[in-house]
Amino acid sequence: MSGKEIDIGLHVLDHQLLDKDGRRCGNVDDLAIEGGVGEVPEVVAILCGPGYWGPRAGLVGRLAGWIGGGRKVRVPWSEVCKVDSAVELKRGATELGLGRGDDRVRPYMDKIPGAGR
Amino acid sequence: MSKALGLGLGIIAAIGGFVDIGDLVFNVAAGATFGYQLLWVIVIGLIGIIVYSEMCGRVAAVSGRAVFDAIRERVGFKGGVVALVSSEVVNLMTLAAELGGVAIALQLLSGLPYRWLIVFAVVAFAVVIWVTTFEWIERIFGFGGLCMLVFAVVAVKLGPDWGQVGAGFVPHIAHTNSLLYAYFVVGILGTAMTPYEVYFYSSGGIEDQWSPKDLGLNRANAILGYGLGGTLSFALMITGGALFLTHGISPQHLGTVALSAEQPLGQLGLLLALVGILFAVGAASIDTVFAGAYNLAQFCGWEWGRYRNPRGAPRFALTWLVLLLLALGILMTGVDPVLLTEYAVLFSVVALPLTYVPILLVANDKAYMGRYVNGRFANALGLIYLVVIMIVALAAIPLMILTNVGQN
């Protein structure tokens, strides 16, 4: 990532994550930012998963996160290849630990005839 | 050619999709209570849904974001959760009401017990959505829903006083029973601007891979589709006024609405009306259940799509299956679908600002929209409607209590 300036709050946070094959694999639920007093803060990772909802929305977020299973996935910022209307990643979702819910539900759906129509 | 075909199919789907159980209940009841006096409210609701659908379609085409993506990005996680929960609750109530309407239409066509038909309808929808591609669902329900046009014939055949019909298009306030009048104003606006329509519409635009090239198609779809659907609302209200008001009948049952086609057109009219109601309300059931699944999937960033098979979008498929089961549970309690419809419409009115405010914000954001940002005309209309929506949202619950859900 380099080049044009982007507003992290508006153009990254809460955006759709797409893996290298264009698969939807989560949203940017939070960002890990490093940098002490007087330093330029730097985004080091995208935080994804219901486990990160609590800090963002208090009790409601914690409840929603608990219902959602509380999983936390940390994707280093170096894995980001492009920030467009979605945040596009350099590798596949499974490799990065993303989209696991869909992968877990799929075998059950597949047991019902016609799932692959 | 394929564009014209696409437009044609889109319009047919919109006619079926616009008219749902809320329109049937509120427009006919309004006609039966106030004659043609509330026709102007349909016009206002119709322009509102066209303005906001066009906006959502444009946002989808230009920025590649469906409504719930945009809501979460724009109002943040916390506001997004509130919008999500309220829209899912309203969606589920609407879905149950629509499925109840399907079961009533089936009951009138077959004479079988209502409760069995609820189970049959839910299972049938689950199987149809599971095994059929959406292209076919859209065609079958779109063409079936065209039978609703019989109500346009009915409205004309009943020979209403056209002078009075014309006067109904001029906005005015009732001198007697003004609380009930206001209740119907809120209900008619709410059912015309039901948010599931824009969730469904904008997600479809993303799936059809709209780009700025398709903005003309978007506009035509919104104006013609909803415009033609709206003429059916006029017909329903005129029918209610010409038939039920003059005979002093207040239609408490969906079957009464269908029976209105029998008087001028005989058995064939009744059959067309029932088949039309079945498919129109059926199409609305499918739109609603998908809207619920779209919202959750977009909020959470899952795979989604009505053109995807369950293998391609597993949690999306699981969501609509669960929503169908929940709706089945609601209906099996024996709740009256017509009453459920009224509650669903009124609660959706309360939640309207949560959907339409973020859309207006996004459509005005240059960072998202570039040069396709709202023009002055769209903004003026958008803002006027925002005020209307706010007033109606605040008035909905008090009016519901004061009129005892339209009972007096």
Coordinates of C-alpha atoms in Angstrom, one line a residue:
Chain A
M1 CA 0.0 0.0 0.0
S2 CA 1.4 3.3 -1.0
G3 CA 0.4 6.3 -3.0
K4 CA -2.7 8.3 -2.5
E5 CA -4.0 9.3 0.9
I6 CA -7.0 7.6 2.4
D7 CA -9.2 8.4 5.4
I8 CA -8.8 5.3 7.5
G9 CA -12.0 5.9 9.5
L10 CA -14.2 6.4 6.4
H11 CA -12.5 4.2 3.8
V12 CA -11.2 1.2 5.7
L13 CA -13.1 0.7 8.9
D14 CA -16.3 -1.3 8.6
H15 CA -15.6 -2.2 4.9
Q16 CA -16.0 -5.5 3.2
L17 CA -12.9 -7.8 3.0
L18 CA -12.3 -9.6 -0.3
D19 CA -9.6 -12.3 -0.6
K20 CA -7.5 -12.8 -3.7
D21 CA -10.3 -14.7 -5.5
G22 CA -12.9 -12.0 -4.7
R23 CA -14.5 -14.0 -2.0
R24 CA -16.3 -12.0 0.7
C25 CA -14.6 -13.0 3.9
G26 CA -15.6 -10.6 6.7
N27 CA -15.6 -6.9 7.5
V28 CA -13.0 -4.7 8.9
D29 CA -14.3 -4.8 12.5
D30 CA -11.5 -2.8 14.0
L31 CA -7.9 -1.7 13.3
A32 CA -4.7 -2.2 15.3
I33 CA -2.8 1.1 15.4
E34 CA 0.6 1.5 16.9
G35 CA 2.7 4.6 17.8
G36 CA 3.6 6.3 21.0
V37 CA 3.2 9.9 22.0
G38 CA 4.8 12.2 19.5
E39 CA 5.1 9.4 16.9
V40 CA 3.1 9.1 13.7
P41 CA 0.5 6.4 14.3
E42 CA 0.6 3.5 12.0
V43 CA -2.0 0.9 11.1
V44 CA -0.4 -2.4 11.6
A45 CA -3.3 -4.9 11.3
I46 CA -6.9 -5.3 10.3
L47 CA -9.0 -6.9 13.1
C48 CA -11.8 -9.1 12.0
G49 CA -14.4 -11.2 13.8
P50 CA -17.2 -10.9 16.4
G51 CA -14.7 -10.9 19.2
Y52 CA -13.7 -7.3 18.3
W53 CA -17.3 -6.1 18.4
G54 CA -17.4 -5.6 22.2
P55 CA -14.9 -2.7 22.4
R56 CA -16.7 -0.9 19.6
A57 CA -20.3 -1.0 20.9
G58 CA -20.2 -1.7 24.6
L59 CA -22.8 -4.1 26.0
V60 CA -24.7 -4.4 22.7
G61 CA -21.4 -5.2 20.9
R62 CA -20.4 -7.8 23.5
L63 CA -23.8 -9.5 23.3
A64 CA -23.7 -9.5 19.5
G65 CA -20.1 -10.8 19.6
W66 CA -21.0 -13.5 22.0
I67 CA -23.9 -14.7 19.7
G68 CA -21.5 -14.5 16.8
G69 CA -19.0 -16.9 18.5
G70 CA -16.4 -14.4 19.6
R71 CA -13.8 -15.3 17.0
K72 CA -10.9 -12.9 16.5
V73 CA -8.7 -12.8 13.4
R74 CA -5.7 -10.5 13.0
V75 CA -4.7 -9.7 9.4
P76 CA -1.3 -7.9 9.1
W77 CA -1.6 -4.7 7.1
S78 CA 1.1 -6.0 4.8
E79 CA -1.5 -8.5 3.4
V80 CA -3.6 -5.7 2.0
C81 CA -3.2 -5.3 -1.7
K82 CA -5.8 -2.6 -2.5
V83 CA -8.3 -0.3 -0.8
D84 CA -11.2 0.3 -3.1
S85 CA -14.9 0.1 -2.2
A86 CA -13.8 -3.1 -0.5
V87 CA -10.4 -3.9 1.1
E88 CA -8.7 -6.5 -1.1
L89 CA -6.2 -9.0 0.3
K90 CA -3.2 -10.6 -1.3
R91 CA -3.9 -14.2 -0.2
G92 CA -6.9 -16.6 0.0
A93 CA -9.4 -16.3 2.9
T94 CA -8.6 -19.8 4.4
E95 CA -4.9 -19.1 4.5
L96 CA -5.5 -15.9 6.5
G97 CA -8.0 -17.6 8.8
L98 CA -11.0 -15.7 7.4
G99 CA -14.4 -16.9 6.2
R100 CA -14.3 -19.8 8.5
G101 CA -18.0 -19.6 9.4
D102 CA -19.0 -20.1 5.7
D103 CA -16.5 -23.0 5.4
R104 CA -18.0 -24.6 8.5
V105 CA -21.6 -24.3 7.5
R106 CA -21.0 -25.5 3.9
P107 CA -20.7 -29.2 4.6
Y108 CA -24.1 -29.2 6.3
M109 CA -25.7 -27.3 3.4
D110 CA -24.1 -29.8 1.0
K111 CA -25.8 -32.7 2.7
I112 CA -29.2 -31.3 1.5
P113 CA -29.7 -32.3 -2.2
G114 CA -29.7 -29.4 -4.6
A115 CA -27.2 -27.3 -2.7
G116 CA -25.0 -27.0 -5.8
R117 CA -27.7 -26.2 -8.3
Chain B
M1 CA -32.3 -6.3 -27.0
S2 CA -31.2 -8.1 -23.8
K3 CA -31.3 -4.7 -22.1
A4 CA -35.0 -4.2 -23.2
L5 CA -35.7 -7.8 -22.0
G6 CA -34.0 -7.1 -18.7
L7 CA -36.0 -3.9 -18.3
G8 CA -39.2 -5.7 -19.1
L9 CA -38.5 -8.5 -16.6
G10 CA -37.5 -5.9 -14.0
I11 CA -40.7 -4.1 -14.5
I12 CA -42.8 -7.2 -14.2
A13 CA -41.0 -8.2 -11.1
A14 CA -41.5 -4.7 -9.7
I15 CA -45.3 -4.8 -10.3
G16 CA -45.5 -8.1 -8.4
G17 CA -42.9 -6.9 -5.8
F18 CA -44.5 -3.6 -5.1
V19 CA -47.9 -4.9 -4.2
D20 CA -47.7 -7.0 -1.0
I21 CA -50.0 -7.8 1.8
G22 CA -49.5 -4.4 3.3
D23 CA -50.8 -2.7 0.2
L24 CA -53.8 -5.1 0.0
V25 CA -54.7 -4.5 3.6
F26 CA -54.2 -0.8 3.9
N27 CA -55.4 0.4 0.5
V28 CA -58.6 -1.6 0.5
A29 CA -59.4 -0.8 4.1
A30 CA -58.7 2.9 3.4
G31 CA -61.0 2.8 0.4
A32 CA -63.7 1.0 2.5
T33 CA -63.5 3.6 5.2
F34 CA -62.8 6.9 3.5
G35 CA -63.7 6.2 -0.2
Y36 CA -61.3 7.9 -2.6
Q37 CA -60.1 10.5 -0.2
L38 CA -56.7 9.0 0.5
L39 CA -55.6 8.4 -3.2
W40 CA -53.1 11.3 -2.9
V41 CA -51.2 9.5 -0.1
I42 CA -50.4 6.7 -2.5
V43 CA -48.9 9.2 -4.9
I44 CA -46.7 10.6 -2.2
G45 CA -45.6 7.2 -1.1
L46 CA -44.9 6.1 -4.7
I47 CA -42.7 9.1 -5.4
G48 CA -40.9 8.4 -2.1
I49 CA -40.0 4.8 -3.0
I50 CA -39.0 5.9 -6.5
V51 CA -36.7 8.6 -5.1
Y52 CA -35.0 6.3 -2.6
S53 CA -34.8 3.2 -4.8
E54 CA -33.2 5.3 -7.6
M55 CA -30.7 6.6 -5.0
C56 CA -29.9 3.1 -3.7
G57 CA -29.6 1.7 -7.2
R58 CA -27.2 4.6 -8.1
V59 CA -25.1 4.0 -4.9
A60 CA -24.9 0.3 -5.9
A61 CA -24.0 1.0 -9.5
V62 CA -21.3 3.7 -8.7
S63 CA -19.8 2.6 -5.4
G64 CA -20.5 -1.1 -5.5
R65 CA -22.1 -1.0 -2.1
A66 CA -25.5 -2.5 -1.1
V67 CA -27.6 -0.7 1.4
F68 CA -26.4 -2.5 4.5
D69 CA -22.8 -2.2 3.6
A70 CA -23.3 1.5 3.2
I71 CA -25.2 1.8 6.5
R72 CA -22.5 0.2 8.5
E73 CA -19.7 2.1 6.8
R74 CA -21.5 5.4 7.2
V75 CA -23.1 5.3 10.7
G76 CA -20.5 3.0 12.2
F77 CA -20.8 -0.3 14.0
K78 CA -23.0 0.8 16.9
G79 CA -25.6 2.6 14.7
G80 CA -25.3 -0.3 12.3
V81 CA -26.3 -2.8 15.0
V82 CA -29.4 -0.8 15.9
A83 CA -30.4 -0.5 12.2
L84 CA -29.7 -4.2 11.7
V85 CA -31.7 -5.5 14.7
S86 CA -34.7 -3.2 14.0
S87 CA -34.7 -4.1 10.3
E88 CA -34.5 -7.8 11.0
V89 CA -37.4 -7.7 13.5
V90 CA -39.6 -5.7 11.1
N91 CA -38.6 -8.0 8.2
L92 CA -39.5 -11.1 10.2
M93 CA -42.9 -9.7 11.0
T94 CA -43.5 -8.7 7.4
L95 CA -42.3 -12.2 6.2
A96 CA -44.8 -13.9 8.6
A97 CA -47.6 -11.6 7.4
E98 CA -46.8 -12.3 3.7
L99 CA -46.6 -16.1 4.3
G100 CA -49.9 -15.9 6.2
G101 CA -51.4 -14.1 3.1
V102 CA -50.1 -16.9 0.9
A103 CA -51.8 -19.5 3.2
I104 CA -55.1 -17.6 3.1
A105 CA -55.0 -17.4 -0.7
L106 CA -54.3 -21.1 -0.9
Q107 CA -57.1 -21.8 1.6
L108 CA -59.6 -19.9 -0.5
L109 CA -58.4 -21.7 -3.6
S110 CA -58.3 -25.2 -2.2
G111 CA -60.6 -25.3 0.9
L112 CA -58.0 -27.1 2.9
P113 CA -57.3 -26.2 6.6
Y114 CA -55.4 -23.0 7.1
R115 CA -52.7 -24.4 9.5
W116 CA -51.8 -27.2 7.2
L117 CA -51.4 -24.7 4.4
I118 CA -49.1 -22.5 6.4
V119 CA -46.7 -25.5 6.8
F120 CA -47.2 -26.3 3.2
A121 CA -46.4 -22.8 2.1
V122 CA -43.3 -22.5 4.2
V123 CA -42.0 -25.9 3.0
A124 CA -42.8 -25.1 -0.6
F125 CA -41.0 -21.8 -0.5
A126 CA -37.9 -23.4 1.2
V127 CA -37.8 -26.1 -1.5
V128 CA -38.5 -23.6 -4.4
I129 CA -35.8 -21.2 -3.3
W130 CA -33.3 -24.0 -2.6
V131 CA -33.6 -25.8 -5.9
T132 CA -34.7 -23.1 -8.4
T133 CA -32.4 -20.4 -9.8
F134 CA -33.6 -16.9 -9.0
E135 CA -34.1 -16.1 -12.7
W136 CA -37.0 -18.6 -12.8
I137 CA -38.4 -17.6 -9.4
E138 CA -38.5 -14.0 -10.7
R139 CA -40.3 -15.0 -14.0
I140 CA -42.8 -17.4 -12.4
F141 CA -43.9 -15.0 -9.6
G142 CA -43.6 -11.9 -11.9
F143 CA -46.0 -13.3 -14.5
G144 CA -48.3 -14.9 -11.8
G145 CA -48.5 -11.5 -10.1
L146 CA -49.7 -9.9 -13.3
C147 CA -53.1 -11.5 -12.5
M148 CA -53.4 -8.7 -10.0
L149 CA -54.1 -6.4 -13.0
V150 CA -57.6 -7.8 -12.7
F151 CA -58.1 -5.3 -10.0
A152 CA -57.6 -2.5 -12.5
V153 CA -60.4 -3.9 -14.5
V154 CA -62.6 -4.3 -11.4
A155 CA -62.0 -0.7 -10.4
V156 CA -63.2 0.5 -13.8
K157 CA -66.1 -2.0 -14.1
L158 CA -67.4 -0.9 -10.7
G159 CA -68.1 2.5 -12.3
P160 CA -66.7 4.8 -9.6
D161 CA -67.6 8.5 -9.6
W162 CA -64.6 9.7 -11.5
G163 CA -65.1 13.2 -10.3
Q164 CA -64.7 12.0 -6.7
V165 CA -61.7 9.8 -7.7
G166 CA -60.0 12.9 -9.2
A167 CA -60.7 14.9 -6.1
G168 CA -59.0 12.2 -4.0
F169 CA -55.7 13.0 -5.7
V170 CA -55.8 16.5 -4.2
P171 CA -54.1 16.4 -0.7
H172 CA -56.6 17.3 2.0
I173 CA -57.4 16.6 5.6
A174 CA -60.6 14.8 6.7
H175 CA -63.1 16.8 8.7
T176 CA -64.6 13.8 10.5
N177 CA -62.7 11.0 12.2
S178 CA -59.4 12.7 11.5
L179 CA -57.3 10.4 13.8
L180 CA -58.3 7.3 11.8
Y181 CA -57.6 9.3 8.6
A182 CA -54.1 10.1 9.9
Y183 CA -53.6 6.4 10.8
F184 CA -54.3 5.4 7.3
V185 CA -52.0 8.1 5.9
V186 CA -49.2 6.6 8.0
G187 CA -50.1 3.1 7.0
I188 CA -50.3 3.8 3.3
L189 CA -47.0 5.7 3.3
G190 CA -45.4 2.9 5.3
T191 CA -46.5 0.1 3.0
A192 CA -45.5 2.0 -0.1
M193 CA -42.0 2.8 1.3
T194 CA -41.4 -0.6 3.1
P195 CA -37.6 -0.8 3.4
Y196 CA -37.3 -4.4 2.4
E197 CA -37.9 -3.2 -1.2
V198 CA -34.7 -1.0 -1.2
Y199 CA -32.6 -3.7 0.5
F200 CA -33.7 -6.2 -2.2
Y201 CA -33.4 -3.7 -5.0
S202 CA -29.9 -2.5 -4.3
S203 CA -28.5 -5.9 -3.6
G204 CA -29.9 -7.0 -7.0
G205 CA -28.0 -4.1 -8.6
I206 CA -24.7 -5.3 -7.1
E207 CA -25.4 -8.9 -8.2
D208 CA -26.3 -7.8 -11.8
Q209 CA -22.9 -5.9 -11.7
W210 CA -24.4 -2.6 -12.4
S211 CA -21.9 0.1 -13.3
P212 CA -22.4 3.9 -14.0
K213 CA -23.4 2.7 -17.6
D214 CA -26.6 1.2 -16.0
L215 CA -27.8 4.3 -14.4
G216 CA -30.4 4.8 -17.1
L217 CA -31.7 1.3 -16.6
N218 CA -31.8 1.9 -12.8
R219 CA -33.9 5.0 -13.3
A220 CA -36.3 3.3 -15.8
N221 CA -36.7 0.3 -13.4
A222 CA -37.5 2.5 -10.5
I223 CA -39.9 4.8 -12.2
L224 CA -41.7 2.4 -14.5
G225 CA -41.7 -0.6 -12.2
Y226 CA -42.9 1.1 -9.0
G227 CA -45.1 3.5 -11.1
L228 CA -47.0 0.6 -12.6
G229 CA -47.1 -1.2 -9.3
G230 CA -48.6 1.9 -7.8
T231 CA -51.4 1.9 -10.3
L232 CA -52.5 -1.3 -8.7
S233 CA -52.6 0.4 -5.3
F234 CA -54.9 3.0 -6.8
A235 CA -57.1 0.3 -8.2
L236 CA -57.3 -1.5 -4.8
M237 CA -58.3 1.7 -3.1
I238 CA -60.9 2.6 -5.7
T239 CA -62.3 -0.9 -5.5
G240 CA -62.5 -0.6 -1.7
G241 CA -64.3 2.7 -2.1
A242 CA -66.7 1.7 -4.9
L243 CA -67.7 -1.6 -3.5
F244 CA -67.2 -1.8 0.3
L245 CA -67.9 1.8 1.3
T246 CA -71.2 2.0 -0.6
H247 CA -72.3 -1.3 0.9
G248 CA -71.0 -0.5 4.4
I249 CA -68.7 -3.5 4.5
S250 CA -65.4 -3.3 6.3
P251 CA -63.1 -6.0 4.9
Q252 CA -61.5 -7.8 7.8
H253 CA -60.3 -10.7 5.8
L254 CA -58.0 -11.0 2.8
G255 CA -60.7 -13.1 1.1
T256 CA -63.1 -10.2 1.1
V257 CA -60.6 -8.3 -1.1
A258 CA -60.6 -11.2 -3.6
L259 CA -64.4 -11.4 -3.5
S260 CA -64.5 -7.8 -4.8
A261 CA -63.4 -9.1 -8.2
E262 CA -66.3 -11.6 -8.3
Q263 CA -69.1 -9.0 -8.3
P264 CA -68.3 -7.3 -11.6
L265 CA -66.4 -10.2 -13.3
G266 CA -67.9 -13.5 -11.9
Q267 CA -66.0 -16.7 -11.1
L268 CA -63.1 -15.9 -13.5
G269 CA -62.5 -12.6 -11.8
L270 CA -62.4 -14.2 -8.4
L271 CA -60.0 -16.9 -9.6
L272 CA -57.7 -14.3 -11.2
A273 CA -57.8 -12.2 -8.1
L274 CA -56.9 -15.1 -5.9
V275 CA -54.1 -16.3 -8.2
G276 CA -52.8 -12.7 -8.4
I277 CA -52.8 -12.3 -4.7
L278 CA -51.1 -15.7 -4.2
F279 CA -48.2 -14.8 -6.5
A280 CA -47.9 -11.1 -5.6
V281 CA -47.8 -11.9 -1.8
G282 CA -45.6 -15.0 -2.6
A283 CA -43.1 -12.7 -4.5
A284 CA -43.1 -10.4 -1.5
S285 CA -42.4 -13.3 0.8
I286 CA -39.3 -14.2 -1.2
D287 CA -38.2 -10.6 -1.4
T288 CA -38.6 -10.2 2.3
V289 CA -36.8 -13.4 3.3
F290 CA -33.9 -12.5 1.0
A291 CA -33.8 -8.9 2.3
G292 CA -33.4 -10.4 5.9
A293 CA -30.5 -12.6 4.7
Y294 CA -28.9 -9.8 2.7
N295 CA -28.8 -7.5 5.7
L296 CA -27.2 -9.9 8.1
A297 CA -24.7 -11.2 5.5
Q298 CA -23.7 -7.7 4.5
F299 CA -23.4 -6.5 8.0
C300 CA -21.1 -9.4 8.9
G301 CA -19.2 -9.5 5.6
W302 CA -20.4 -13.1 4.6
E303 CA -20.8 -14.4 1.1
W304 CA -24.3 -13.5 -0.2
G305 CA -26.4 -13.5 -3.3
R306 CA -29.8 -14.6 -4.7
Y307 CA -28.0 -16.0 -7.7
R308 CA -25.5 -18.0 -5.6
N309 CA -26.4 -21.5 -4.7
P310 CA -26.4 -22.6 -1.0
R311 CA -22.9 -24.0 -1.4
G312 CA -21.5 -20.7 -2.6
A313 CA -23.1 -18.7 0.1
P314 CA -23.7 -21.1 3.0
R315 CA -24.5 -18.7 5.9
F316 CA -26.7 -16.6 3.6
A317 CA -28.7 -19.8 2.8
L318 CA -28.8 -20.8 6.5
T319 CA -30.1 -17.3 7.4
W320 CA -33.1 -17.5 5.0
L321 CA -33.9 -21.0 6.1
V322 CA -33.9 -19.9 9.8
L323 CA -36.0 -16.9 8.9
L324 CA -38.6 -19.1 7.2
L325 CA -38.7 -21.3 10.3
L326 CA -39.1 -18.4 12.6
A327 CA -42.0 -17.0 10.5
L328 CA -43.6 -20.4 10.6
G329 CA -43.4 -20.4 14.4
I330 CA -45.0 -16.9 14.5
L331 CA -47.9 -18.0 12.2
M332 CA -48.5 -21.3 14.1
T333 CA -49.4 -19.2 17.3
G334 CA -52.6 -18.5 15.4
V335 CA -51.9 -14.7 15.0
D336 CA -54.2 -13.1 12.4
P337 CA -52.0 -12.2 9.3
V338 CA -54.0 -9.0 8.6
L339 CA -53.4 -7.7 12.2
L340 CA -49.8 -8.8 11.9
T341 CA -49.5 -6.9 8.6
E342 CA -50.8 -3.7 10.3
Y343 CA -48.2 -4.0 13.2
A344 CA -45.4 -4.9 10.7
V345 CA -46.1 -1.8 8.6
L346 CA -46.4 0.5 11.6
F347 CA -43.1 -0.8 13.1
S348 CA -41.4 -0.5 9.7
V349 CA -42.5 3.1 9.6
V350 CA -40.7 3.7 13.0
A351 CA -37.6 2.1 11.6
L352 CA -37.7 4.0 8.3
P353 CA -35.2 6.8 9.2
L354 CA -32.6 4.2 10.2
T355 CA -32.5 3.1 6.6
Y356 CA -33.2 6.2 4.6
V357 CA -30.9 8.7 6.5
P358 CA -27.7 6.7 5.8
I359 CA -28.7 6.3 2.1
L360 CA -29.2 10.0 1.7
L361 CA -25.8 10.6 3.4
V362 CA -24.0 8.1 1.2
A363 CA -25.7 9.4 -2.0
N364 CA -24.3 12.9 -1.1
D365 CA -20.8 11.7 -0.4
K366 CA -18.3 12.7 -3.1
A367 CA -15.8 10.2 -1.9
Y368 CA -18.2 7.4 -2.7
M369 CA -20.1 8.8 -5.6
G370 CA -17.7 11.0 -7.5
R371 CA -19.7 13.0 -10.1
Y372 CA -22.7 10.8 -9.7
V373 CA -23.4 12.4 -6.3
N374 CA -27.0 13.5 -5.7
G375 CA -28.1 16.5 -7.8
R376 CA -30.2 19.3 -6.5
F377 CA -33.4 17.7 -7.6
A378 CA -32.7 14.4 -5.9
N379 CA -31.5 16.1 -2.8
A380 CA -34.5 18.4 -2.6
L381 CA -36.8 15.4 -2.9
G382 CA -34.7 13.3 -0.6
L383 CA -34.8 16.0 2.1
I384 CA -38.5 16.6 1.8
Y385 CA -39.1 12.9 2.1
L386 CA -36.8 12.7 5.1
V387 CA -38.9 15.2 6.9
V388 CA -42.1 13.3 5.9
I389 CA -40.5 10.0 7.1
M390 CA -39.5 11.6 10.4
I391 CA -43.0 13.0 11.1
V392 CA -44.6 9.7 10.1
A393 CA -42.1 7.7 12.2
L394 CA -42.9 9.8 15.3
A395 CA -46.7 9.7 14.7
A396 CA -46.9 5.9 14.0
I397 CA -47.0 4.5 17.5
P398 CA -49.3 7.2 19.1
L399 CA -51.7 6.8 16.2
M400 CA -51.7 3.0 16.6
I401 CA -52.6 3.4 20.3
L402 CA -55.2 6.2 19.8
T403 CA -57.0 4.3 17.0
N404 CA -56.6 0.9 18.6
V405 CA -54.7 -0.3 15.4
G406 CA -57.3 1.2 13.1
Q407 CA -60.3 -0.4 14.8
N408 CA -62.3 2.8 15.5

